[in-house]
PDB file of C-alpha atoms in Angstrom:
ATOM      1  CA  MET A   1      -5.202 -65.854  -3.444  1.00  0.00           C
ATOM      2  CA  LYS A   2      -3.787 -62.534  -1.989  1.00  0.00           C
ATOM      3  CA  LYS A   3      -0.275 -63.524  -3.165  1.00  0.00           C
ATOM      4  CA  ARG A   4      -1.589 -64.656  -6.415  1.00  0.00           C
ATOM      5  CA  SER A   5      -3.221 -61.294  -6.680  1.00  0.00           C
ATOM      6  CA  ALA A   6      -0.424 -59.393  -5.786  1.00  0.00           C
ATOM      7  CA  ILE A   7       1.613 -61.326  -8.345  1.00  0.00           C
ATOM      8  CA  LEU A   8      -0.840 -60.398 -11.013  1.00  0.00           C
ATOM      9  CA  ILE A   9      -0.634 -56.584 -10.282  1.00  0.00           C
ATOM     10  CA  ILE A  10       3.105 -56.604 -10.354  1.00  0.00           C
ATOM     11  CA  VAL A  11       3.369 -58.252 -13.160  1.00  0.00           C
ATOM     12  CA  THR A  12       0.502 -56.354 -15.183  1.00  0.00           C
ATOM     13  CA  VAL A  13       2.595 -53.216 -14.178  1.00  0.00           C
ATOM     14  CA  LEU A  14       5.740 -54.261 -15.277  1.00  0.00           C
ATOM     15  CA  VAL A  15       4.053 -55.296 -18.657  1.00  0.00           C
ATOM     16  CA  LEU A  16       2.568 -51.833 -18.667  1.00  0.00           C
ATOM     17  CA  ALA A  17       5.877 -50.285 -18.008  1.00  0.00           C
ATOM     18  CA  ALA A  18       7.581 -52.234 -20.876  1.00  0.00           C
ATOM     19  CA  LEU A  19       4.952 -51.396 -23.323  1.00  0.00           C
ATOM     20  CA  ALA A  20       5.119 -47.555 -22.573  1.00  0.00           C
ATOM     21  CA  CYS A  21       8.875 -47.673 -22.738  1.00  0.00           C
ATOM     22  CA  SER A  22       8.765 -49.375 -26.314  1.00  0.00           C
ATOM     23  CA  LEU A  23       6.325 -46.747 -27.845  1.00  0.00           C
ATOM     24  CA  ASN A  24       7.804 -43.512 -29.403  1.00  0.00           C
ATOM     25  CA  PRO A  25       5.969 -40.894 -28.472  1.00  0.00           C
ATOM     26  CA  GLN A  26       6.876 -38.797 -31.715  1.00  0.00           C
ATOM     27  CA  THR A  27       4.783 -41.492 -33.612  1.00  0.00           C
ATOM     28  CA  TRP A  28       1.565 -40.026 -31.521  1.00  0.00           C
ATOM     29  CA  PHE A  29       2.327 -36.223 -32.389  1.00  0.00           C
ATOM     30  CA  THR A  30       3.613 -36.126 -35.665  1.00  0.00           C
ATOM     31  CA  GLN A  31       3.765 -33.133 -37.657  1.00  0.00           C
ATOM     32  CA  SER A  32       4.860 -33.123 -41.537  1.00  0.00           C
ATOM     33  CA  LEU A  33       7.162 -30.145 -41.924  1.00  0.00           C
ATOM     34  CA  GLU A  34       8.136 -28.908 -45.494  1.00  0.00           C
ATOM     35  CA  PRO A  35      11.833 -28.805 -46.036  1.00  0.00           C
ATOM     36  CA  VAL A  36      13.104 -25.167 -46.756  1.00  0.00           C
ATOM     37  CA  ASN A  37      15.675 -24.803 -49.634  1.00  0.00           C
ATOM     38  CA  ASP A  38      15.991 -20.891 -50.183  1.00  0.00           C
ATOM     39  CA  GLY A  39      18.607 -21.627 -53.160  1.00  0.00           C
ATOM     40  CA  VAL A  40      21.414 -20.103 -51.318  1.00  0.00           C
ATOM     41  CA  VAL A  41      24.621 -21.607 -51.329  1.00  0.00           C
ATOM     42  CA  THR A  42      27.645 -20.679 -49.558  1.00  0.00           C
ATOM     43  CA  THR A  43      31.284 -21.620 -50.090  1.00  0.00           C
ATOM     44  CA  ILE A  44      34.108 -20.866 -47.852  1.00  0.00           C
ATOM     45  CA  SER A  45      37.190 -20.143 -49.050  1.00  0.00           C
ATOM     46  CA  LYS A  46      40.819 -20.736 -47.503  1.00  0.00           C
ATOM     47  CA  VAL A  47      41.402 -18.390 -44.910  1.00  0.00           C
ATOM     48  CA  ILE A  48      45.032 -16.687 -45.303  1.00  0.00           C
ATOM     49  CA  VAL A  49      46.470 -15.399 -41.707  1.00  0.00           C
ATOM     50  CA  GLU A  50      49.352 -13.206 -41.958  1.00  0.00           C
ATOM     51  CA  ASP A  51      51.941 -12.605 -39.280  1.00  0.00           C
ATOM     52  CA  GLY A  52      50.582 -10.571 -36.499  1.00  0.00           C
ATOM     53  CA  ASP A  53      47.015 -11.180 -37.141  1.00  0.00           C
ATOM     54  CA  ILE A  54      46.034 -13.439 -34.295  1.00  0.00           C
ATOM     55  CA  PRO A  55      47.967 -11.352 -31.906  1.00  0.00           C
ATOM     56  CA  SER A  56      46.283  -8.092 -33.065  1.00  0.00           C
ATOM     57  CA  LEU A  57      43.034  -9.641 -33.096  1.00  0.00           C
ATOM     58  CA  TYR A  58      43.485 -10.896 -29.802  1.00  0.00           C
ATOM     59  CA  GLU A  59      44.514  -7.365 -28.245  1.00  0.00           C
ATOM     60  CA  ALA A  60      41.276  -6.004 -29.853  1.00  0.00           C
ATOM     61  CA  VAL A  61      38.848  -8.350 -28.501  1.00  0.00           C
ATOM     62  CA  ASN A  62      40.168  -9.247 -25.182  1.00  0.00           C
ATOM     63  CA  PRO A  63      38.942  -6.317 -23.130  1.00  0.00           C
ATOM     64  CA  GLY A  64      35.209  -7.393 -24.076  1.00  0.00           C
ATOM     65  CA  VAL A  65      35.753 -10.918 -22.908  1.00  0.00           C
ATOM     66  CA  VAL A  66      34.476 -11.777 -19.467  1.00  0.00           C
ATOM     67  CA  ALA A  67      34.157 -14.433 -17.013  1.00  0.00           C
ATOM     68  CA  ILE A  68      31.282 -14.945 -14.643  1.00  0.00           C
ATOM     69  CA  ARG A  69      31.454 -16.971 -11.355  1.00  0.00           C
ATOM     70  CA  ALA A  70      28.289 -17.755  -9.370  1.00  0.00           C
ATOM     71  CA  LEU A  71      28.679 -19.090  -5.925  1.00  0.00           C
ATOM     72  CA  THR A  72      25.853 -20.346  -3.949  1.00  0.00           C
ATOM     73  CA  GLU A  73      25.449 -22.190  -0.464  1.00  0.00           C
ATOM     74  CA  GLU A  74      24.539 -25.107  -2.836  1.00  0.00           C
ATOM     75  CA  GLY A  75      27.565 -25.014  -5.263  1.00  0.00           C
ATOM     76  CA  GLY A  76      28.292 -22.510  -8.223  1.00  0.00           C
ATOM     77  CA  GLY A  77      29.059 -22.385 -11.450  1.00  0.00           C
ATOM     78  CA  LEU A  78      31.275 -20.666 -14.163  1.00  0.00           C
ATOM     79  CA  GLY A  79      30.566 -19.251 -17.557  1.00  0.00           C
ATOM     80  CA  THR A  80      32.051 -16.676 -19.961  1.00  0.00           C
ATOM     81  CA  GLY A  81      30.694 -14.026 -22.106  1.00  0.00           C
ATOM     82  CA  PHE A  82      31.362 -10.759 -24.062  1.00  0.00           C
ATOM     83  CA  VAL A  83      30.256  -7.196 -23.256  1.00  0.00           C
ATOM     84  CA  TRP A  84      27.228  -6.464 -25.504  1.00  0.00           C
ATOM     85  CA  ASP A  85      27.028  -2.425 -25.451  1.00  0.00           C
ATOM     86  CA  GLU A  86      28.302   0.747 -23.580  1.00  0.00           C
ATOM     87  CA  GLN A  87      26.002   0.206 -20.827  1.00  0.00           C
ATOM     88  CA  GLY A  88      27.938  -2.783 -19.744  1.00  0.00           C
ATOM     89  CA  HIS A  89      25.425  -5.457 -20.834  1.00  0.00           C
ATOM     90  CA  ILE A  90      26.988  -8.867 -21.288  1.00  0.00           C
ATOM     91  CA  VAL A  91      25.806 -11.549 -23.292  1.00  0.00           C
ATOM     92  CA  THR A  92      26.658 -15.499 -21.884  1.00  0.00           C
TER      93      THR A  92
END
């Protein structure tokens, strides 16, 4: 009898787990949103780059680009960003 009860409990738990995995939580909490259309259409024209523009752009923005490396006992991370203002605040 104990073995049968244990099997019944295991089967019940597995069935409930399968049902829980098959349910879509989005159907529980649906919110109808109105589509936003402000009527603005943006067209992108072909960009023509003249010789020398890319190197001069690099020279202009390179001093503001930063690399950030954080090291801890558990590991670390690496990121990039840019200088935001004259006080040296960085956006990553």
